[in-house]
PDB file of C-alpha atoms and ligand atoms in Angstrom:
ATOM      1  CA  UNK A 245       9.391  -0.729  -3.599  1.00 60.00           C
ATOM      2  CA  UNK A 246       6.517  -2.584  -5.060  1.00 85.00           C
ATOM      3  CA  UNK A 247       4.830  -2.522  -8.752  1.00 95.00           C
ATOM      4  CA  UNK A 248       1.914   0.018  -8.838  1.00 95.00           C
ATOM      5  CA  UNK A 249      -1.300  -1.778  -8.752  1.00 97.00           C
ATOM      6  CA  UNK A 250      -4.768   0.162  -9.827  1.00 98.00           C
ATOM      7  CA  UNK A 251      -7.870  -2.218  -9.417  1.00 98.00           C
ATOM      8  CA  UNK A 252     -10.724  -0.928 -11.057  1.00 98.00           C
ATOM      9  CA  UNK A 253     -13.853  -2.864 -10.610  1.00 97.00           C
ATOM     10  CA  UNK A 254     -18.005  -2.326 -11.220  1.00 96.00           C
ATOM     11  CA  UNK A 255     -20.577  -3.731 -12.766  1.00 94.00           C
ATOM     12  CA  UNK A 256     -21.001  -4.602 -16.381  1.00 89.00           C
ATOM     13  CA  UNK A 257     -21.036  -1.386 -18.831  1.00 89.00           C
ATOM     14  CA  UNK A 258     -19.626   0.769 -16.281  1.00 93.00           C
ATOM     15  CA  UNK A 259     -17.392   2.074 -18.680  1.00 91.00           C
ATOM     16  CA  UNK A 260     -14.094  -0.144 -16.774  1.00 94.00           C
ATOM     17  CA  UNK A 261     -12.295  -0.851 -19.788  1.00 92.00           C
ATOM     18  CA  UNK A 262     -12.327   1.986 -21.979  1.00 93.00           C
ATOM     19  CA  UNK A 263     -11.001   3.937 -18.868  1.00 96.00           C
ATOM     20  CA  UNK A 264      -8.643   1.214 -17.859  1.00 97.00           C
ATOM     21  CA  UNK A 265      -7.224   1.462 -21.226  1.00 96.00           C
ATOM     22  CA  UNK A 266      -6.934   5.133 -21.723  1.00 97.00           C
ATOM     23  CA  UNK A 267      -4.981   5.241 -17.804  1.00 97.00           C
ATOM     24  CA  UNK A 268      -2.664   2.701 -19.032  1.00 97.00           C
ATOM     25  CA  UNK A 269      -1.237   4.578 -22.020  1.00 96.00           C
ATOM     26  CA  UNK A 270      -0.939   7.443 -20.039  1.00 96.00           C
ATOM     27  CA  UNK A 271       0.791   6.307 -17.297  1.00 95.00           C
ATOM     28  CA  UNK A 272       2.894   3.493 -19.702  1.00 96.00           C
ATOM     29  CA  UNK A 273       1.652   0.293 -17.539  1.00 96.00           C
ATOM     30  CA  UNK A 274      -0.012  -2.888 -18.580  1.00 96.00           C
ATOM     31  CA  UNK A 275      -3.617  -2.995 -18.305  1.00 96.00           C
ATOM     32  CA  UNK A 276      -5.161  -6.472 -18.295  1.00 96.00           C
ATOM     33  CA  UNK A 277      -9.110  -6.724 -18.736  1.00 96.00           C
ATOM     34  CA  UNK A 278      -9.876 -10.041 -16.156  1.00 97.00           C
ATOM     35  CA  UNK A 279     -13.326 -10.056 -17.808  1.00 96.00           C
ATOM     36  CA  UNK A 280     -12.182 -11.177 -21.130  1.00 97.00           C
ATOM     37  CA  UNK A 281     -10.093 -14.004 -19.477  1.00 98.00           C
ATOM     38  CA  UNK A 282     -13.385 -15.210 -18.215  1.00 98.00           C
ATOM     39  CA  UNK A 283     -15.032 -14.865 -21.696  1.00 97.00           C
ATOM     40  CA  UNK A 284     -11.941 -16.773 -23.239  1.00 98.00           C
ATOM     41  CA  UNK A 285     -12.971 -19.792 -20.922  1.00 98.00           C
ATOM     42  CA  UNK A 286     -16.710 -19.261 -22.035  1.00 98.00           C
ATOM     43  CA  UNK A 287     -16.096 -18.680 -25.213  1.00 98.00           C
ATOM     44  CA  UNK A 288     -13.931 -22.078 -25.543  1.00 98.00           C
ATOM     45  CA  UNK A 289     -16.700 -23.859 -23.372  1.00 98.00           C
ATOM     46  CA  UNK A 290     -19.419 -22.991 -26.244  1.00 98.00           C
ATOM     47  CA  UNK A 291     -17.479 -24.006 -29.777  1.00 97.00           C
ATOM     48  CA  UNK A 292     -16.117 -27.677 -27.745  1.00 96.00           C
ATOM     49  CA  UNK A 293     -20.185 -28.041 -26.743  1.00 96.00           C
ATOM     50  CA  UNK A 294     -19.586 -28.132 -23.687  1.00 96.00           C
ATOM     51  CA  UNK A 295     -22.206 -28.034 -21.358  1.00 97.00           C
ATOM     52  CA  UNK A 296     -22.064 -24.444 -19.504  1.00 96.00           C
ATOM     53  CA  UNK A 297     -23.886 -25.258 -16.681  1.00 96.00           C
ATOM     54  CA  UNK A 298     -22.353 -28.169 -15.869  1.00 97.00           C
ATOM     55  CA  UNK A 299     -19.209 -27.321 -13.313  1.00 97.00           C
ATOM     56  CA  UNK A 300     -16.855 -29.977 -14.207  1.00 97.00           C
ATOM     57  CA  UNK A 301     -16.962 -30.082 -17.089  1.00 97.00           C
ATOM     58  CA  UNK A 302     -16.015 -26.500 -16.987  1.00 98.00           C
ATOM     59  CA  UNK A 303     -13.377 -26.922 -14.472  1.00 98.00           C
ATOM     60  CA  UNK A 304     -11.924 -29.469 -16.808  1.00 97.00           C
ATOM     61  CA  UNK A 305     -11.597 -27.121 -19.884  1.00 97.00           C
ATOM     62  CA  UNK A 306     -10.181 -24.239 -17.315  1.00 97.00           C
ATOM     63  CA  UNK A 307      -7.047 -26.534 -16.189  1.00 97.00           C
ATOM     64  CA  UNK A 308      -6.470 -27.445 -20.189  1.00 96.00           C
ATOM     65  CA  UNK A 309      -6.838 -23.845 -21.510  1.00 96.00           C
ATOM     66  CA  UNK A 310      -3.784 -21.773 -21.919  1.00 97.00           C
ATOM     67  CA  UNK A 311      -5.330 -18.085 -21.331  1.00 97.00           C
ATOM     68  CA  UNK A 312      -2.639 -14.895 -21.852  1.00 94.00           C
ATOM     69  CA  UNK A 313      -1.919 -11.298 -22.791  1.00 93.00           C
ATOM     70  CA  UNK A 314       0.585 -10.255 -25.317  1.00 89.00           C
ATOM     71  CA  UNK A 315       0.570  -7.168 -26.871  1.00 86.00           C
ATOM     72  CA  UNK A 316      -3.209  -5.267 -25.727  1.00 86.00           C
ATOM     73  CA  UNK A 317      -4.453  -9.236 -27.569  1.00 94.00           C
ATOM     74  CA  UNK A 318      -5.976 -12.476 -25.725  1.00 96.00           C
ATOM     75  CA  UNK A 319      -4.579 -15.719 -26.520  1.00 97.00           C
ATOM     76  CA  UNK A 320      -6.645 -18.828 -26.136  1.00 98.00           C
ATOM     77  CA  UNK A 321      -4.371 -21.784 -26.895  1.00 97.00           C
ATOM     78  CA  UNK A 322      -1.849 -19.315 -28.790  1.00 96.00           C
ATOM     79  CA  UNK A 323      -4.886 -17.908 -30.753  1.00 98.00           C
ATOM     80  CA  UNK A 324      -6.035 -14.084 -30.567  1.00 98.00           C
ATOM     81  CA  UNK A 325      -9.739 -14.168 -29.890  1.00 97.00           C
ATOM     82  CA  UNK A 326     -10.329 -10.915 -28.816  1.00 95.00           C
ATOM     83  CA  UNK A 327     -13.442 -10.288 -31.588  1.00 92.00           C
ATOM     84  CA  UNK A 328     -15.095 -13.651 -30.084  1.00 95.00           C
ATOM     85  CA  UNK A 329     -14.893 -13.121 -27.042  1.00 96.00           C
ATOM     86  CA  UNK A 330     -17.717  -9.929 -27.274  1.00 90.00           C
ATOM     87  CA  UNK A 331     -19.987 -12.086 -29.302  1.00 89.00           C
ATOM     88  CA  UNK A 332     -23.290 -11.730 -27.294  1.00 86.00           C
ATOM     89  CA  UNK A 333     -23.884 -15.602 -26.981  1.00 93.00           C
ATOM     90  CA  UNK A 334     -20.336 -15.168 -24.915  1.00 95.00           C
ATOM     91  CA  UNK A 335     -22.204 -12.054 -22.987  1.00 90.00           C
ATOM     92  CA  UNK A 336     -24.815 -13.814 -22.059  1.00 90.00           C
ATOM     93  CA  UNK A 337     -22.660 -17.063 -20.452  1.00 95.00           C
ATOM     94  CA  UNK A 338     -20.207 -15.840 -18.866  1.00 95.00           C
ATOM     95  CA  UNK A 339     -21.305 -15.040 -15.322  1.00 94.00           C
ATOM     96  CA  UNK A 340     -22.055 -18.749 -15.350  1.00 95.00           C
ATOM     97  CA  UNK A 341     -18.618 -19.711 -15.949  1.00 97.00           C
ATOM     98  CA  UNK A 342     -17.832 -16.678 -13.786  1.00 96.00           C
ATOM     99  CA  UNK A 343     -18.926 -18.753 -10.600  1.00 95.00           C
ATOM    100  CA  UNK A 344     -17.082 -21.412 -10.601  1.00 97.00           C
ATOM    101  CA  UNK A 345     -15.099 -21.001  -7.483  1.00 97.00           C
ATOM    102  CA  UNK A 346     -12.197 -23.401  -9.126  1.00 97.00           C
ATOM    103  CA  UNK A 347     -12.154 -21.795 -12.331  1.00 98.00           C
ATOM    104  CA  UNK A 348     -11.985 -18.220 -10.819  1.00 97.00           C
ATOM    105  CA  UNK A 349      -8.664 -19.748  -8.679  1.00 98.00           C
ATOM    106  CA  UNK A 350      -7.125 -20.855 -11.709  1.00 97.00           C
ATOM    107  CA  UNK A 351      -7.606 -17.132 -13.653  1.00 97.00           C
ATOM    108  CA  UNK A 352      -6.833 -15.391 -10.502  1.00 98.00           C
ATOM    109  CA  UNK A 353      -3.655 -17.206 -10.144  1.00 97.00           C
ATOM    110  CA  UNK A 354      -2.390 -16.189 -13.421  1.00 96.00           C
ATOM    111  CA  UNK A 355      -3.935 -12.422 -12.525  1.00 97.00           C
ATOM    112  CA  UNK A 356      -1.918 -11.918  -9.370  1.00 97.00           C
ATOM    113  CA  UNK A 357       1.248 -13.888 -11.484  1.00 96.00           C
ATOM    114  CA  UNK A 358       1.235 -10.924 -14.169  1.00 95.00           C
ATOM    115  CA  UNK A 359       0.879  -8.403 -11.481  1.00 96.00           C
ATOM    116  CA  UNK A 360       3.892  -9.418  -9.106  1.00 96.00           C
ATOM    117  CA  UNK A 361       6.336  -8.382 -11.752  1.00 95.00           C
ATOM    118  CA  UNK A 362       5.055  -5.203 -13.848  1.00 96.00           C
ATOM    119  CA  UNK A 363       2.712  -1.955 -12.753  1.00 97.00           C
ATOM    120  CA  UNK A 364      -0.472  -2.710 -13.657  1.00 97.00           C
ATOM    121  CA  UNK A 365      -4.166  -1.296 -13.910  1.00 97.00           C
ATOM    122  CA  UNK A 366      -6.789  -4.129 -13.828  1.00 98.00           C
ATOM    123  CA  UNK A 367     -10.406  -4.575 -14.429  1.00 97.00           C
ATOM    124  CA  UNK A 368     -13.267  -6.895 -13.029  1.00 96.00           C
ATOM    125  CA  UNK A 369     -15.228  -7.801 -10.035  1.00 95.00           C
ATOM    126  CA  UNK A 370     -13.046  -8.560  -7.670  1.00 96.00           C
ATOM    127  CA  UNK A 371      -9.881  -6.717  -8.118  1.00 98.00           C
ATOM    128  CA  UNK A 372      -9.953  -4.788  -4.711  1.00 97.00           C
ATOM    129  CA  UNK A 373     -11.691  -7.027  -3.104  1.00 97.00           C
ATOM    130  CA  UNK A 374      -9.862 -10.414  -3.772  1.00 97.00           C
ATOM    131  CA  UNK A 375      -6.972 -10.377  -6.886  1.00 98.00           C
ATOM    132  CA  UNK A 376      -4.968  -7.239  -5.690  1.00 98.00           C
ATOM    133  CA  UNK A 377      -6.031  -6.974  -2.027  1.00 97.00           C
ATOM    134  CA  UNK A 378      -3.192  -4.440  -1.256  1.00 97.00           C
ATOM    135  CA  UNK A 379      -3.180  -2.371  -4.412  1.00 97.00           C
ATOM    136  CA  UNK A 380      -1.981   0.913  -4.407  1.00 95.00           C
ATOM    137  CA  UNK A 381      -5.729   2.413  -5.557  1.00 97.00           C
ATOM    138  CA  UNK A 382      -8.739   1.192  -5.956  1.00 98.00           C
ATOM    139  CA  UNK A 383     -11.818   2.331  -7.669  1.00 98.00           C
ATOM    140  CA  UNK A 384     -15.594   1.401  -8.106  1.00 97.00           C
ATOM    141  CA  UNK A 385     -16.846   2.519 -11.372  1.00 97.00           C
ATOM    142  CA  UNK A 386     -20.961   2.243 -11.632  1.00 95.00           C
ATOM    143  CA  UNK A 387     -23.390   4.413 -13.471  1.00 95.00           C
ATOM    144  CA  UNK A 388     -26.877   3.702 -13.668  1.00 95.00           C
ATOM    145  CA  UNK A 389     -28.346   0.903 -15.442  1.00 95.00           C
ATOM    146  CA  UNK A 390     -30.507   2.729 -18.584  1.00 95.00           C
ATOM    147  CA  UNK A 391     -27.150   4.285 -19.307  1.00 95.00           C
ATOM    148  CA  UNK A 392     -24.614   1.714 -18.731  1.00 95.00           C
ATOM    149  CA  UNK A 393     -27.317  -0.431 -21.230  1.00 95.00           C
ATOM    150  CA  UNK A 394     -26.650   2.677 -24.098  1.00 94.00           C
ATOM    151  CA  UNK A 395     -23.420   2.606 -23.901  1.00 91.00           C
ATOM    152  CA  UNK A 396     -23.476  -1.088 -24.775  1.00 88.00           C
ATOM    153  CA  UNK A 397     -25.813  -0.995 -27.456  1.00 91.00           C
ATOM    154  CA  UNK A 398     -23.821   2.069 -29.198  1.00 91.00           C
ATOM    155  CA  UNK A 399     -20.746   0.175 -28.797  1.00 83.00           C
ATOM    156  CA  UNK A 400     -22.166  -2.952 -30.136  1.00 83.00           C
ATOM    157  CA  UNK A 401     -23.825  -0.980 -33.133  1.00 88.00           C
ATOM    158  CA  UNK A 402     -21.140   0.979 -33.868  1.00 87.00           C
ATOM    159  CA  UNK A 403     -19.348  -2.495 -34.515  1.00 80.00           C
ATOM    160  CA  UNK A 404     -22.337  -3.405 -36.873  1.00 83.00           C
ATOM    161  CA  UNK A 405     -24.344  -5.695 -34.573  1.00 80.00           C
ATOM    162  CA  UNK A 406     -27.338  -5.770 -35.064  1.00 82.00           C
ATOM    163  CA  UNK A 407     -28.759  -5.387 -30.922  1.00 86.00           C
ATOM    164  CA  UNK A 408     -31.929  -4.511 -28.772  1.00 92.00           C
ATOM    165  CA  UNK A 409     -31.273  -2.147 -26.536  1.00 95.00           C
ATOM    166  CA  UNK A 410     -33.980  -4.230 -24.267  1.00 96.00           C
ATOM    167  CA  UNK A 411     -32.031  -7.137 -24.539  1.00 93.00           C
ATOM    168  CA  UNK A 412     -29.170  -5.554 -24.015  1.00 92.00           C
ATOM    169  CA  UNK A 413     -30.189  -3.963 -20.995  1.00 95.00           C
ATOM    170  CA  UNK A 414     -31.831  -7.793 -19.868  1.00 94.00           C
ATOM    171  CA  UNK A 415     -28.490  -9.078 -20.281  1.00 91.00           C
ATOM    172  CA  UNK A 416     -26.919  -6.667 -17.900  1.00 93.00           C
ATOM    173  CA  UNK A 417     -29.384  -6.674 -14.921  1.00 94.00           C
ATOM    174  CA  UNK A 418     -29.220 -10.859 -15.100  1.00 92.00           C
ATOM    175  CA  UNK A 419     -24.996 -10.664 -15.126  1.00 90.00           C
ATOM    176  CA  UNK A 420     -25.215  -7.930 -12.309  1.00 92.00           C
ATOM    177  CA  UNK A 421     -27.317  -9.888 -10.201  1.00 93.00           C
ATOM    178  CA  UNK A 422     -25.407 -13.060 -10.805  1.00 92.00           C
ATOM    179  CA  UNK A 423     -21.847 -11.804 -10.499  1.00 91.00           C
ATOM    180  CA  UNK A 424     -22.863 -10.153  -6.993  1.00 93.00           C
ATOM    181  CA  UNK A 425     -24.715 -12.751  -5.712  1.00 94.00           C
ATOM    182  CA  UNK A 426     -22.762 -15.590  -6.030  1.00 91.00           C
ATOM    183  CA  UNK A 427     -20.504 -17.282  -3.332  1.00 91.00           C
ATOM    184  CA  UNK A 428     -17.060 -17.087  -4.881  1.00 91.00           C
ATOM    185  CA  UNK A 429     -15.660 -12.856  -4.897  1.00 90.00           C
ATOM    186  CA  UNK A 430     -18.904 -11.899  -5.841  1.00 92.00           C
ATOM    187  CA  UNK A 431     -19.194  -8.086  -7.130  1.00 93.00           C
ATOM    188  CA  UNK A 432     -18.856  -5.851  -4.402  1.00 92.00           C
ATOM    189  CA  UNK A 433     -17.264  -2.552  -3.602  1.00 95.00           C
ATOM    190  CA  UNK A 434     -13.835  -3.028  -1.662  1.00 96.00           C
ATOM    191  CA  UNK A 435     -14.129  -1.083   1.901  1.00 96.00           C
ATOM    192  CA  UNK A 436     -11.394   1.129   1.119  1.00 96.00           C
ATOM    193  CA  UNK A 437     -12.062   1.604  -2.437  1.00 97.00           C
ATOM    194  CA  UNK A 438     -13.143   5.206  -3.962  1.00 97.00           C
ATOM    195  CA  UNK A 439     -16.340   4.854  -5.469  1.00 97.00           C
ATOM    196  CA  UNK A 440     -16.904   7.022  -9.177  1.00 97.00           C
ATOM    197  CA  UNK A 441     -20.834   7.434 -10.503  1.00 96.00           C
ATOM    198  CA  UNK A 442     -20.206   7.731 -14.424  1.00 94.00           C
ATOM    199  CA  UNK A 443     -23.563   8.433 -15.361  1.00 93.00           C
ATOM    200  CA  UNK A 444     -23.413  11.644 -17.372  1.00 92.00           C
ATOM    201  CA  UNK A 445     -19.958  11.985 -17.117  1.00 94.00           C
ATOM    202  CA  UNK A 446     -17.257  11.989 -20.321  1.00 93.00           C
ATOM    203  CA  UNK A 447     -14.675   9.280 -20.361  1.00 93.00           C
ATOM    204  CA  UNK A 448     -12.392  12.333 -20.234  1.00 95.00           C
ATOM    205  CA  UNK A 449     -13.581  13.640 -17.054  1.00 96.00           C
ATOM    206  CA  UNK A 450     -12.716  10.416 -15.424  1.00 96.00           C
ATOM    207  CA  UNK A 451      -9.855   9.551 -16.342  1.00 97.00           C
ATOM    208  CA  UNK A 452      -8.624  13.410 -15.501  1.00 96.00           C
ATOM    209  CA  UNK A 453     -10.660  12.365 -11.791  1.00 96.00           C
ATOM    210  CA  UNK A 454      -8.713   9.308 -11.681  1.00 97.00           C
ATOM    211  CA  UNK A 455      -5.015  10.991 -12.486  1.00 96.00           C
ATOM    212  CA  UNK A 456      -5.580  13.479 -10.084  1.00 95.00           C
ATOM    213  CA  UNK A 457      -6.230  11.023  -7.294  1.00 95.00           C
ATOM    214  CA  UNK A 458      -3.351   9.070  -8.086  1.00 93.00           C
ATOM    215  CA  UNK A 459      -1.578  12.290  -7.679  1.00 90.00           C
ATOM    216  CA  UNK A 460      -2.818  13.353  -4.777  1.00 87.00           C
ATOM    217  CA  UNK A 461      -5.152  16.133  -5.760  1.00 65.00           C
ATOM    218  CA  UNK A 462      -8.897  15.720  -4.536  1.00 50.00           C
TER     219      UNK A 462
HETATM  220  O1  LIG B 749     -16.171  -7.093 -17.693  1.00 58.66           O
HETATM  221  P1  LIG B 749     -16.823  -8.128 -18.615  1.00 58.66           P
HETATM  222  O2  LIG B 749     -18.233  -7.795 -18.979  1.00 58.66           O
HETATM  223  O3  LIG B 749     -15.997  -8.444 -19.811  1.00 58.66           O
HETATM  224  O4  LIG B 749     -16.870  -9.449 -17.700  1.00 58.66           O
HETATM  225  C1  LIG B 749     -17.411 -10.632 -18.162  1.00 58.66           C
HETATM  226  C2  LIG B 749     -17.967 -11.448 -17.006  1.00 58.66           C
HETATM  227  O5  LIG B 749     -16.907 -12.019 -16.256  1.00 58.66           O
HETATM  228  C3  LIG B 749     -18.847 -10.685 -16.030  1.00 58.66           C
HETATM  229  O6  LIG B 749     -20.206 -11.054 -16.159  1.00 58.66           O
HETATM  230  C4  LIG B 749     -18.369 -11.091 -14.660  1.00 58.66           C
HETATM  231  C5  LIG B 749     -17.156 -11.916 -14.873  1.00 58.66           C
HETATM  232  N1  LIG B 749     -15.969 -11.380 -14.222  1.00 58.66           N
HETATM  233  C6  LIG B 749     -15.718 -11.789 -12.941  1.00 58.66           C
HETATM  234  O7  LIG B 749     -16.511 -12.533 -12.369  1.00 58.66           O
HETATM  235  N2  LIG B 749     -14.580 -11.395 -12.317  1.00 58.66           N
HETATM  236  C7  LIG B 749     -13.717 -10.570 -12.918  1.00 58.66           C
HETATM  237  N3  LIG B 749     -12.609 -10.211 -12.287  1.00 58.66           N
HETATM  238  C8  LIG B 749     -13.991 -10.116 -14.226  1.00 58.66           C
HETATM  239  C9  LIG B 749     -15.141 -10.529 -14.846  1.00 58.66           C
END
């Protein structure tokens, strides 16, 4: 029998990783947050000065960059990074790196490598749709922008950051519209995936919805 593979994708603030997180320690598998693999690369593009928007450049830094796991922590070149990588000049980058249809090979390679030999839950974009075409579940997470743009701003405060909630909110409605516009996996619901509307709802009450499907129940 095959590993267990959840793919949980939506759009930015949909509350993916928190849930992600919480459905890993319950059910003892490896959760792995694609996103910040994607903001490792960004976040490596902006302290060399490299130029974002220029591809190969990019590209270049993406085959030199050791990305991994270990132990819930990033590594980028054998350094943890995972405080840098939610710095908002990262935020606000990263769908641009995001695009590049090489770099997202080279990420998704080492995705589908860390998922052919452990059960795992994953978050992004394209999970369903593209990593983990075959996974055992698959849910959309979304919840409507004004409140997917509080719980950012509360996150980011509660971190001491000083944020706009209008910014914040600008920020998501630009990385929406890039991630599901562009050519390469763009953001976009997988046919057969179940689709959860978190607006209103406690992170509790889906993780409960999302162990009961996984069991079964309705
Ligand atoms: O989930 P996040 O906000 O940390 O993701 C950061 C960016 O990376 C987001 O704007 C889209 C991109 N991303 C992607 O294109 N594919 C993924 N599987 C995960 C994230």
């Amino acid at each position: 029998m095959g590993y267990i593979q959840i793919a949980i994708d939506g759009p930015a603030g949909a509350g993916k990783s928190t849930i992600a997180k919480e459905i890993a320690d319950r059910l003892n598998i490896t959760y792995i947050d694609t996103g910040a693999m994607y903001r490792a690369l960004t976040y490596k593009a902006l302290i060399s000065g490299a130029n974002i928007l220029n591809k190969d450049e990019i590209i270049c830094l993406a085959k030199k960059s050791d990305i991994k796991f270990y132990q819930d922590n990033i590594y980028l070149d054998n350094k943890i990074i995972n405080k840098e990588i939610r710095d908002i000049s990262v935020s606000k980058n990263v769908s641009y790196v995001a695009q590049i249809a090489e770099v997202r090979k080279i990420l998704v390679d080492i995705q589908r490598k860390i998922a052919s030999s452990q059960d795992v839950i994953m978050d992004g974009r394209d999970i369903g749709t593209h990593v983990l075409p075959k996974a055992t579940m698959k849910i959309f997470l979304t919840a409507s922008v004004e409140e997917r743009s509080y719980r950012r701003y509360v996150e980011l405060k509660s971190k001491g950051t000083v944020v706009d909630l209008n910014e914040i909110k600008n920020d998501i409605i630009n990385r929406d519209k890039i991630d599901s516009e562009r050519a390469a996996a763009p953001l976009v619901k997988a046919e057969d995936a179940i689709i959860i509307d978190t607006t209103g709802l406690s992170i509790k009450e889906v993780v409960e919805k999302i162990i009961s499907l996984l069991k079964g129940e309705k």
